[in-house]
Short mmCIF file of C-alpha atoms and ligand atoms in Angstrom, two decimals:
data_model
loop_
_atom_site.label_atom_id
_atom_site.label_comp_id
_atom_site.label_asym_id
_atom_site.label_seq_id
_atom_site.Cartn_x
_atom_site.Cartn_y
_atom_site.Cartn_z
CA UNK O 928 0.00 0.00 0.00
CA UNK O 929 1.51 3.35 -0.94
CA UNK O 930 0.46 6.85 0.13
CA UNK O 931 -1.51 7.56 -2.99
CA UNK O 932 -3.53 4.38 -2.52
CA UNK O 933 -4.34 5.38 1.08
CA UNK O 934 -5.46 8.79 -0.14
CA UNK O 935 -7.71 7.26 -2.77
CA UNK O 936 -9.28 4.87 -0.25
CA UNK O 937 -9.72 7.69 2.25
CA UNK O 938 -11.49 10.12 -0.08
CA UNK O 939 -13.82 7.32 -1.19
CA UNK O 940 -15.15 6.49 2.28
CA UNK O 941 -13.94 8.95 4.94
CA UNK O 942 -15.97 12.14 5.23
CA UNK O 943 -13.20 14.57 6.19
CA UNK O 944 -14.39 17.39 8.47
CA UNK O 945 -14.06 21.04 7.49
CA UNK O 946 -12.77 19.93 4.10
CA UNK O 947 -13.69 21.02 0.59
CA UNK O 948 -14.17 17.60 -0.97
CA UNK O 949 -13.54 18.62 -4.58
CA UNK O 950 -10.29 20.44 -3.81
CA UNK O 951 -9.14 17.84 -1.29
CA UNK O 952 -9.43 14.96 -3.72
CA UNK O 953 -6.81 16.64 -5.88
CA UNK O 954 -4.26 17.28 -3.14
CA UNK O 955 -1.46 15.10 -1.81
CA UNK O 956 -2.68 15.37 1.79
CA UNK O 957 -0.66 13.75 4.58
CA UNK O 958 -1.22 10.11 5.45
CA UNK O 959 0.01 9.89 9.02
CA UNK O 960 1.35 6.56 10.22
CA UNK O 961 2.70 7.41 13.69
CA UNK O 962 3.69 10.40 15.77
CA UNK O 963 6.13 11.28 18.49
CA UNK O 964 6.58 14.51 20.52
CA UNK O 965 5.95 17.43 18.13
CA UNK O 966 6.26 15.40 14.96
CA UNK O 967 3.84 13.43 12.84
CA UNK O 968 5.39 10.85 10.52
CA UNK O 969 3.84 10.34 7.14
CA UNK O 970 3.35 6.94 5.56
CA UNK O 971 6.72 7.15 3.80
CA UNK O 972 8.46 8.11 7.06
CA UNK O 973 8.72 11.80 6.24
CA UNK O 974 8.53 13.99 9.39
CA UNK O 975 5.89 16.72 9.58
CA UNK O 976 6.03 19.14 12.51
CA UNK O 977 2.64 19.52 14.17
CA UNK O 978 2.22 23.31 14.32
CA UNK O 979 -1.40 23.13 15.46
CA UNK O 980 -1.22 20.30 18.02
CA UNK O 981 -3.62 18.26 15.88
CA UNK O 982 -6.56 20.66 16.32
CA UNK O 983 -5.34 22.37 19.45
CA UNK O 984 -5.26 19.44 21.82
CA UNK O 985 -1.96 17.52 21.85
CA UNK O 986 -0.54 19.69 24.62
CA UNK O 987 2.08 17.23 25.84
CA UNK O 988 3.26 16.02 22.45
CA UNK O 989 2.38 12.79 20.70
CA UNK O 990 2.92 9.32 22.19
CA UNK O 991 3.85 10.58 25.66
CA UNK O 992 5.01 7.37 27.42
CA UNK O 993 3.31 8.20 30.76
CA UNK O 994 -0.04 8.65 29.06
CA UNK O 995 0.37 5.60 26.85
CA UNK O 996 1.21 3.50 29.95
CA UNK O 997 -1.84 4.82 31.82
CA UNK O 998 -4.14 4.01 28.91
CA UNK O 999 -2.72 0.47 28.65
CA UNK O 1000 -3.06 -0.10 32.41
CA UNK O 1001 -6.66 1.12 32.54
CA UNK O 1002 -7.61 -0.83 29.42
CA UNK O 1003 -6.67 -4.03 31.25
CA UNK O 1004 -8.90 -3.18 34.23
CA UNK O 1005 -12.10 -1.50 33.17
CA UNK O 1006 -12.84 -0.18 29.69
CA UNK O 1007 -16.25 1.30 30.19
CA UNK O 1008 -19.10 1.76 32.56
CA UNK O 1009 -21.83 4.35 32.53
CA UNK O 1010 -21.96 7.13 35.11
CA UNK O 1011 -25.76 7.08 35.38
CA UNK O 1012 -26.27 5.48 38.79
CA UNK O 1013 -22.73 4.02 38.87
CA UNK O 1014 -19.28 5.43 39.59
CA UNK O 1015 -15.65 4.36 39.14
CA UNK O 1016 -12.31 5.50 40.58
CA UNK O 1017 -11.02 7.33 37.48
CA UNK O 1018 -14.13 9.55 37.37
CA UNK O 1019 -13.98 10.31 41.09
CA UNK O 1020 -10.26 11.05 41.17
CA UNK O 1021 -10.39 13.15 38.02
CA UNK O 1022 -13.37 15.19 39.23
CA UNK O 1023 -11.57 15.82 42.53
CA UNK O 1024 -8.39 16.88 40.77
CA UNK O 1025 -10.26 19.17 38.37
CA UNK O 1026 -12.13 20.94 41.15
CA UNK O 1027 -8.83 21.57 42.94
CA UNK O 1028 -7.21 22.96 39.79
CA UNK O 1029 -10.08 25.08 38.45
CA UNK O 1030 -10.91 28.57 39.71
CA UNK O 1031 -11.99 28.16 43.33
CA UNK O 1032 -15.62 27.26 43.88
CA UNK O 1033 -16.22 25.19 40.73
CA UNK O 1034 -16.95 22.07 42.73
CA UNK O 1035 -19.08 19.80 40.54
CA UNK O 1036 -18.03 18.07 37.34
CA UNK O 1037 -20.19 16.64 34.59
CA UNK O 1038 -18.14 14.69 32.06
CA UNK O 1039 -18.66 14.71 28.32
CA UNK O 1040 -16.91 13.18 25.37
CA UNK O 1041 -15.99 16.28 23.36
CA UNK O 1042 -16.03 20.05 23.54
CA UNK O 1043 -19.38 20.62 21.87
CA UNK O 1044 -20.98 18.19 24.31
CA UNK O 1045 -19.49 20.13 27.25
CA UNK O 1046 -20.91 23.36 25.83
CA UNK O 1047 -24.34 21.79 25.38
CA UNK O 1048 -24.21 20.69 29.01
CA UNK O 1049 -23.23 24.20 30.11
CA UNK O 1050 -26.06 25.85 28.17
CA UNK O 1051 -28.63 23.35 29.41
CA UNK O 1052 -27.39 23.66 33.00
CA UNK O 1053 -27.86 27.42 32.76
CA UNK O 1054 -31.37 27.06 31.32
CA UNK O 1055 -32.48 24.52 33.89
CA UNK O 1056 -30.84 26.48 36.72
CA UNK O 1057 -33.37 29.24 36.05
CA UNK O 1058 -36.35 26.93 35.57
CA UNK O 1059 -35.39 25.18 38.83
CA UNK O 1060 -35.67 28.60 40.43
CA UNK O 1061 -39.02 29.22 38.78
CA UNK O 1062 -37.74 31.85 36.30
CA UNK O 1063 -38.82 30.24 33.05
CA UNK O 1064 -38.50 33.43 30.98
CA UNK O 1065 -34.72 33.24 30.96
CA UNK O 1066 -34.26 31.20 27.81
CA UNK O 1067 -31.73 33.22 25.78
CA UNK O 1068 -27.96 33.66 25.81
CA UNK O 1069 -25.60 36.55 25.25
CA UNK O 1070 -22.35 35.78 23.42
CA UNK O 1071 -19.59 37.55 21.56
CA UNK O 1072 -19.83 38.18 17.85
CA UNK O 1073 -17.67 35.66 15.95
CA UNK O 1074 -17.35 33.44 19.02
CA UNK O 1075 -17.07 29.69 18.43
CA UNK O 1076 -18.26 27.03 20.85
CA UNK O 1077 -18.54 23.86 18.76
CA UNK O 1078 -20.66 22.38 16.01
CA UNK O 1079 -23.71 20.90 17.73
CA UNK O 1080 -26.83 22.99 17.20
CA UNK O 1081 -26.96 24.59 20.66
CA UNK O 1082 -23.29 25.51 20.36
CA UNK O 1083 -23.90 26.91 16.87
CA UNK O 1084 -26.60 29.16 18.34
CA UNK O 1085 -24.15 30.81 20.73
CA UNK O 1086 -21.09 30.50 18.52
CA UNK O 1087 -22.29 31.21 15.03
CA UNK O 1088 -19.40 31.59 12.57
CA UNK O 1089 -20.89 32.43 9.15
CA UNK O 1090 -18.19 30.62 7.17
CA UNK O 1091 -18.79 27.43 9.17
CA UNK O 1092 -22.46 27.47 10.07
CA UNK O 1093 -24.49 29.25 7.39
CA UNK O 1094 -26.47 26.15 6.27
CA UNK O 1095 -27.63 25.53 9.87
CA UNK O 1096 -28.61 29.06 10.73
CA UNK O 1097 -32.34 28.55 10.43
CA UNK O 1098 -32.28 25.63 12.86
CA UNK O 1099 -30.10 27.26 15.50
CA UNK O 1100 -31.40 29.70 18.10
CA UNK O 1101 -29.15 32.72 17.76
CA UNK O 1102 -27.68 34.31 20.87
CA UNK O 1103 -27.70 38.06 21.30
CA UNK O 1104 -24.28 39.28 20.22
CA UNK O 1105 -21.98 41.82 21.77
CA UNK O 1106 -19.18 43.43 19.77
CA UNK O 1107 -16.13 41.19 19.46
CA UNK O 1108 -13.05 42.53 21.26
CA UNK O 1109 -10.97 42.47 18.11
CA UNK O 1110 -7.81 44.16 19.34
CA UNK O 1111 -5.77 43.63 16.15
CA UNK O 1112 -8.38 45.57 14.21
CA UNK O 1113 -9.78 47.83 16.90
CA UNK O 1114 -12.37 50.12 15.29
CA UNK O 1115 -11.45 52.77 17.91
CA UNK O 1116 -7.75 52.49 16.99
CA UNK O 1117 -6.89 51.91 20.65
CA UNK O 1118 -4.28 49.67 22.24
CA UNK O 1119 -5.36 46.74 24.43
CA UNK O 1120 -2.97 47.71 27.25
CA UNK O 1121 -4.44 51.20 27.59
CA UNK O 1122 -7.98 51.03 26.16
CA UNK O 1123 -9.68 49.89 29.39
CA UNK O 1124 -11.75 47.51 27.22
CA UNK O 1125 -13.76 50.33 25.60
CA UNK O 1126 -15.57 47.78 23.39
CA UNK O 1127 -17.13 46.41 26.58
CA UNK O 1128 -19.80 49.14 26.27
CA UNK O 1129 -21.63 46.96 23.71
CA UNK O 1130 -21.78 44.01 26.18
CA UNK O 1131 -22.93 46.34 28.95
CA UNK O 1132 -25.76 47.68 26.86
CA UNK O 1133 -26.98 44.21 25.85
CA UNK O 1134 -26.93 42.88 29.41
CA UNK O 1135 -28.64 45.99 30.78
CA UNK O 1136 -31.44 45.78 28.20
CA UNK O 1137 -32.01 42.03 28.03
CA UNK O 1138 -30.87 40.37 31.25
CA UNK O 1139 -34.40 39.50 32.35
CA UNK O 1140 -34.80 37.10 29.42
CA UNK O 1141 -31.24 35.85 29.49
CA UNK O 1142 -29.89 32.70 31.20
CA UNK O 1143 -26.16 33.32 30.84
CA UNK O 1144 -23.35 35.07 29.02
CA UNK O 1145 -20.90 32.71 27.31
CA UNK O 1146 -17.41 33.68 26.14
CA UNK O 1147 -14.10 32.16 25.10
CA UNK O 1148 -11.88 33.80 27.72
CA UNK O 1149 -8.96 35.91 26.43
CA UNK O 1150 -8.89 34.43 22.93
CA UNK O 1151 -11.64 33.99 20.35
CA UNK O 1152 -9.72 31.18 18.75
CA UNK O 1153 -11.69 30.03 15.71
CA UNK O 1154 -12.52 33.65 14.83
CA UNK O 1155 -8.83 34.00 13.99
CA UNK O 1156 -7.04 34.01 17.36
CA UNK O 1157 -8.51 37.31 18.50
CA UNK O 1158 -6.73 37.98 21.75
CA UNK O 1159 -8.25 40.43 24.20
CA UNK O 1160 -7.28 41.80 27.61
CA UNK O 1161 -8.10 40.29 31.01
CA UNK O 1162 -9.77 43.58 31.95
CA UNK O 1163 -12.67 42.62 29.66
CA UNK O 1164 -13.26 39.45 31.68
CA UNK O 1165 -13.05 41.25 35.02
CA UNK O 1166 -15.66 43.74 33.87
CA UNK O 1167 -17.83 40.95 32.48
CA UNK O 1168 -17.76 39.08 35.80
CA UNK O 1169 -18.78 42.26 37.64
CA UNK O 1170 -21.53 42.95 35.11
CA UNK O 1171 -22.99 39.44 35.41
CA UNK O 1172 -22.93 39.79 39.20
CA UNK O 1173 -24.68 43.17 39.02
CA UNK O 1174 -27.51 41.79 36.88
CA UNK O 1175 -27.62 38.29 38.42
CA UNK O 1176 -26.59 36.51 35.22
CA UNK O 1177 -24.61 33.29 35.01
CA UNK O 1178 -21.22 33.52 33.34
CA UNK O 1179 -20.02 30.55 31.27
CA UNK O 1180 -16.31 30.47 30.41
CA UNK O 1181 -15.54 28.15 27.52
CA UNK O 1182 -11.94 27.09 28.25
CA UNK O 1183 -12.01 24.19 25.80
CA UNK O 1184 -9.33 25.69 23.58
CA UNK O 1185 -7.35 27.80 26.05
CA UNK O 1186 -7.46 25.69 29.24
CA UNK O 1187 -4.59 23.56 30.61
CA UNK O 1188 -1.77 26.00 29.99
CA UNK O 1189 -2.47 27.12 26.45
CA UNK O 1190 -3.03 30.74 27.53
CA UNK O 1191 0.12 30.63 29.70
CA UNK O 1192 -1.74 29.86 32.95
CA UNK O 1193 -3.77 26.80 33.97
CA UNK O 1194 -6.92 28.54 32.80
CA UNK O 1195 -7.39 31.83 30.96
CA UNK O 1196 -9.81 32.96 33.70
CA UNK O 1197 -6.89 32.81 36.17
CA UNK O 1198 -5.31 35.81 34.43
CA UNK O 1199 -8.37 37.90 35.21
CA UNK O 1200 -8.65 36.34 38.66
CA UNK O 1201 -12.31 35.52 38.09
CA UNK O 1202 -14.44 32.48 38.69
CA UNK O 1203 -17.16 31.73 36.16
CA UNK O 1204 -20.35 30.02 37.34
CA UNK O 1205 -19.91 27.31 34.74
CA UNK O 1206 -16.72 26.36 32.92
CA UNK O 1207 -16.12 23.98 30.03
CA UNK O 1208 -12.87 22.13 29.35
CA UNK O 1209 -11.81 19.55 26.76
CA UNK O 1210 -8.91 19.14 24.31
CA UNK O 1211 -5.92 19.55 26.70
CA UNK O 1212 -7.76 17.63 29.45
CA UNK O 1213 -6.38 14.34 28.09
CA UNK O 1214 -3.64 16.22 26.22
CA UNK O 1215 -5.40 15.10 23.07
CA UNK O 1216 -4.90 11.40 23.79
CA UNK O 1217 -8.57 10.40 24.01
CA UNK O 1218 -11.87 12.24 23.61
CA UNK O 1219 -13.06 13.69 26.90
CA UNK O 1220 -14.52 16.97 28.14
CA UNK O 1221 -16.01 18.32 31.33
CA UNK O 1222 -18.41 21.01 32.48
CA UNK O 1223 -17.74 22.38 35.94
CA UNK O 1224 -20.28 24.25 38.05
CA UNK O 1225 -20.51 26.00 41.40
CA UNK O 1226 -22.51 24.85 44.43
CA UNK O 1227 -25.00 27.62 43.68
CA UNK O 1228 -25.76 26.08 40.29
CA UNK O 1229 -25.57 22.42 41.38
CA UNK O 1230 -27.74 22.81 44.45
CA UNK O 1231 -30.74 24.01 42.45
CA UNK O 1232 -30.80 20.55 40.82
CA UNK O 1233 -31.76 18.73 44.04
CA UNK O 1234 -35.34 17.54 43.83
CA UNK O 1235 -37.44 18.97 46.63
CA UNK O 1236 -41.02 19.64 47.67
CA UNK O 1237 -42.10 16.68 45.57
CA UNK O 1238 -40.64 18.28 42.41
CA UNK O 1239 -38.04 16.39 40.38
CA UNK O 1240 -35.14 18.54 39.18
CA UNK O 1241 -33.06 15.89 37.50
CA UNK O 1242 -30.59 17.11 34.87
CA UNK O 1243 -31.61 14.91 31.95
CA UNK O 1244 -28.37 15.18 30.07
CA UNK O 1245 -25.58 12.67 29.51
CA UNK O 1246 -23.89 10.71 26.78
CA UNK O 1247 -22.99 7.04 26.67
CA UNK O 1248 -19.27 7.62 26.92
CA UNK O 1249 -19.16 10.50 29.39
CA UNK O 1250 -16.50 9.85 32.01
CA UNK O 1251 -15.14 6.81 30.16
CA UNK O 1252 -12.55 5.14 32.44
CA UNK O 1253 -9.78 4.87 29.83
CA UNK O 1254 -10.20 8.52 28.85
CA UNK O 1255 -10.29 9.35 32.59
CA UNK O 1256 -7.03 7.49 33.16
CA UNK O 1257 -5.47 9.40 30.26
CA UNK O 1258 -6.67 12.69 31.77
CA UNK O 1259 -5.27 11.79 35.19
CA UNK O 1260 -1.93 10.91 33.60
CA UNK O 1261 -2.02 14.19 31.67
CA UNK O 1262 -2.64 16.18 34.87
CA UNK O 1263 0.27 14.31 36.51
CA UNK O 1264 2.47 15.12 33.56
CA UNK O 1265 1.61 18.84 33.51
CA UNK O 1266 2.70 18.92 37.15
CA UNK O 1267 5.62 16.45 37.26
CA UNK O 1268 7.25 17.83 34.14
CA UNK O 1269 6.61 21.43 35.26
CA UNK O 1270 5.04 22.14 31.88
CA UNK O 1271 3.67 25.55 32.86
CA UNK O 1272 7.00 26.59 34.34
CA UNK O 1273 8.63 25.75 31.02
CA UNK O 1274 6.30 27.99 29.02
CA UNK O 1275 7.90 31.47 29.40
CA UNK O 1276 11.06 30.53 27.44
CA UNK O 1277 8.95 28.99 24.68
CA UNK O 1278 6.50 31.89 24.65
CA UNK O 1279 9.37 34.39 24.32
CA UNK O 1280 10.96 32.51 21.45
CA UNK O 1281 7.66 32.00 19.65
CA UNK O 1282 6.62 35.64 19.95
CA UNK O 1283 10.02 36.92 18.86
CA UNK O 1284 10.20 34.58 15.87
CA UNK O 1285 6.55 35.11 14.85
CA UNK O 1286 7.33 38.83 14.77
CA UNK O 1287 9.69 37.85 11.93
CA UNK O 1288 6.78 36.14 10.15
CA UNK O 1289 4.63 39.25 10.65
CA UNK O 1290 7.44 41.41 9.23
CA UNK O 1291 7.71 39.09 6.21
CA UNK O 1292 3.99 39.62 5.66
CA UNK O 1293 4.27 43.38 5.10
CA UNK O 1294 4.28 44.12 8.85
CA UNK O 1295 0.91 42.50 9.44
CA UNK O 1296 -0.30 42.62 13.05
CA UNK O 1297 0.83 39.86 15.41
CA UNK O 1298 -1.21 38.64 18.37
CA UNK O 1299 0.30 36.42 21.07
CA UNK O 1300 -1.09 34.81 24.20
CA UNK O 1301 0.66 31.98 26.01
CA UNK O 1302 1.49 29.35 23.41
CA UNK O 1303 -0.66 30.92 20.70
CA UNK O 1304 0.83 33.29 18.13
CA UNK O 1305 -1.10 34.53 15.10
CA UNK O 1306 -0.46 36.90 12.23
CA UNK O 1307 -3.44 38.42 10.49
CA UNK O 1308 -2.32 39.11 6.92
CA UNK O 1309 -2.98 42.77 6.18
CA UNK O 1310 -4.28 42.34 2.68
CA UNK O 1311 -8.02 41.85 3.21
CA UNK O 1312 -8.74 40.84 -0.40
CA UNK O 1313 -5.85 38.45 -1.10
CA UNK O 1314 -4.91 37.50 2.46
CA UNK O 1315 -6.93 34.27 2.56
CA UNK O 1316 -5.37 32.94 -0.65
CA UNK O 1317 -1.92 33.93 0.55
CA UNK O 1318 -2.46 32.17 3.88
CA UNK O 1319 -3.38 28.99 2.00
CA UNK O 1320 -0.22 29.37 -0.12
CA UNK O 1321 1.85 29.73 3.03
CA UNK O 1322 0.28 26.57 4.50
CA UNK O 1323 1.04 24.66 1.30
CA UNK O 1324 4.65 25.85 1.21
CA UNK O 1325 5.04 25.08 4.93
CA UNK O 1326 3.74 21.55 4.40
CA UNK O 1327 6.24 21.02 1.59
CA UNK O 1328 8.97 22.13 3.99
CA UNK O 1329 7.74 19.81 6.79
CA UNK O 1330 5.31 21.85 8.92
CA UNK O 1331 1.57 21.31 9.31
CA UNK O 1332 -0.50 24.50 9.80
CA UNK O 1333 -4.11 25.34 8.92
CA UNK O 1334 -4.90 29.02 8.45
CA UNK O 1335 -8.14 30.57 9.64
CA UNK O 1336 -9.14 32.84 6.77
CA UNK O 1337 -6.23 35.24 6.43
CA UNK O 1338 -4.83 34.41 9.85
CA UNK O 1339 -1.78 32.20 9.94
CA UNK O 1340 -0.96 30.90 13.40
CA UNK O 1341 1.14 28.53 15.47
CA UNK O 1342 -0.31 26.44 18.29
CA UNK O 1343 2.44 23.89 18.99
CA UNK O 1344 2.49 21.32 21.82
CA UNK O 1345 3.25 23.08 25.12
CA UNK O 1346 6.27 20.82 25.46
CA UNK O 1347 7.71 21.55 22.02
CA UNK O 1348 11.51 21.62 22.13
CA UNK O 1349 13.13 25.00 21.45
CA UNK O 1350 14.88 23.67 18.32
CA UNK O 1351 11.56 22.32 16.96
CA UNK O 1352 9.87 25.63 17.74
CA UNK O 1353 12.67 27.52 16.05
CA UNK O 1354 12.32 25.27 13.00
CA UNK O 1355 8.53 25.75 12.87
CA UNK O 1356 8.88 29.52 12.88
CA UNK O 1357 11.73 29.40 10.36
CA UNK O 1358 9.61 27.33 7.97
CA UNK O 1359 6.71 29.75 8.40
CA UNK O 1360 8.90 32.80 7.80
CA UNK O 1361 10.40 31.30 4.64
CA UNK O 1362 6.94 30.27 3.46
CA UNK O 1363 5.68 33.80 4.11
CA UNK O 1364 8.55 35.26 2.08
CA UNK O 1365 8.18 32.70 -0.72
CA UNK O 1366 4.43 33.19 -0.85
CA UNK O 1367 4.95 36.74 -2.07
CA UNK O 1368 7.57 35.58 -4.60
CA UNK O 1369 5.12 32.93 -5.81
CA UNK O 1370 2.43 35.53 -6.03
CA UNK O 1371 4.65 37.81 -8.12
CA UNK O 1372 5.58 34.87 -10.34
CA UNK O 1373 1.92 33.95 -10.85
CA UNK O 1374 1.07 37.61 -11.61
CA UNK O 1375 4.01 37.79 -14.02
CA UNK O 1376 2.90 34.57 -15.78
CA UNK O 1377 -0.68 35.77 -15.90
CA UNK O 1378 0.43 39.16 -17.29
CA UNK O 1379 2.49 37.39 -19.99
CA UNK O 1380 -0.39 35.14 -20.96
CA UNK O 1381 -2.81 38.03 -21.45
C1 PLP W 879 -13.73 27.42 22.38
C2 PLP W 879 -14.20 26.12 21.83
N1 PLP W 879 -15.32 25.58 22.32
C3 PLP W 879 -15.78 24.40 21.87
C4 PLP W 879 -15.13 23.72 20.89
C5 PLP W 879 -15.68 22.41 20.38
O1 PLP W 879 -14.88 21.34 20.79
P1 PLP W 879 -14.96 19.93 20.03
O2 PLP W 879 -14.36 20.16 18.68
O3 PLP W 879 -14.15 19.00 20.88
O4 PLP W 879 -16.40 19.55 19.96
C6 PLP W 879 -13.96 24.25 20.35
C7 PLP W 879 -13.24 23.54 19.28
O5 PLP W 879 -12.33 23.99 18.68
C8 PLP W 879 -13.48 25.49 20.82
O6 PLP W 879 -12.39 26.06 20.32
#
């Protein structure tokens, strides 16, 4: 079996997500056989640096021996049991560990199997919290424009991204939208370190006008990732917490992308020193080893779900595989690894190098703006008309040179494993910079050829 045969078989039967089928069938996409640390190995053995941690989750690198061992051990003991009416040690230990790690006061954990499922749980918890209290009018959500919270229909309602979700719009219940804190393209031309989150006025107005019919505000804290890595200041979150408190609204922090060190701290909310009422985590929870997510809630939320006065208040939500023991063992091993290998302590050196080197990529792209938060660095190509095509060209050139990246529109970004070695990080940024430079040469060549052919 050669690579081309695998590709042919794949495009025949595998429905690849977020993939333009017609274009994809014509490309020599990677066929990955194995992976180790920050590198994927293609079928023919060719190394391909994983610049996006395989969709933002492989925080501790591929094939981490501690995690692999934990999965093997658990697989020999107990592979699955439901959590409805039953418990098992991995679920208990993991829930205890998560509540100790999360912002103080998030004391109850509902497990899910992926991020969207955790968001659905969060939204439904918020809705039922109010009905449990007899306030049935509170059935809407407030969210940020261009936020993203997953692809299930409830998540699409609060995280509608036109490019992703247009065909489902009619079936989703849209949240009320506050202005996105888009610091790289601030319409007020202010700087995030001095603006005092002026764009917060739009959120304030929405909450003031609509809070009586609203169950919760949901945000991606500090970074609207899928919108193109829009990084915004902690001050926005502090003000949002205070605003929700003033109007008695629940605050949901969706930490699925940025939790577990990605933002430079355990959770992005830690940087604002706030505690949401409900928090979702996924991706880095098992360091991308197995599908698992969790929704954490405070006592104040949880306690409304106790049946009383003859009225049942059961939370009728749960999926077959929520809290799966093997995924739980992987998550416990991941939490051990974050701690034992002092992963967060090792971030500053990597963050410095990545920011410095990505500034070189931004310079190569006509001084396009660079945004950086923890182990996320993104350059939004200035050219609004041709930026998307150029970003795709850069990704193609990078792949040819041994780096896997996937631009978001005209945003080209790096999201490497948190444990990436400094030489691998240097190489990733070098490949990106060269690709950025070559992409303009290519463009000129194409223009020249086109001009000659006219
Ligand atoms: C902030 C955020 N929430 C939710 C999700 C959905 O997670 P999943 O893809 O695991 O369903 C994502 C995925 O990228 C995300 O970035």
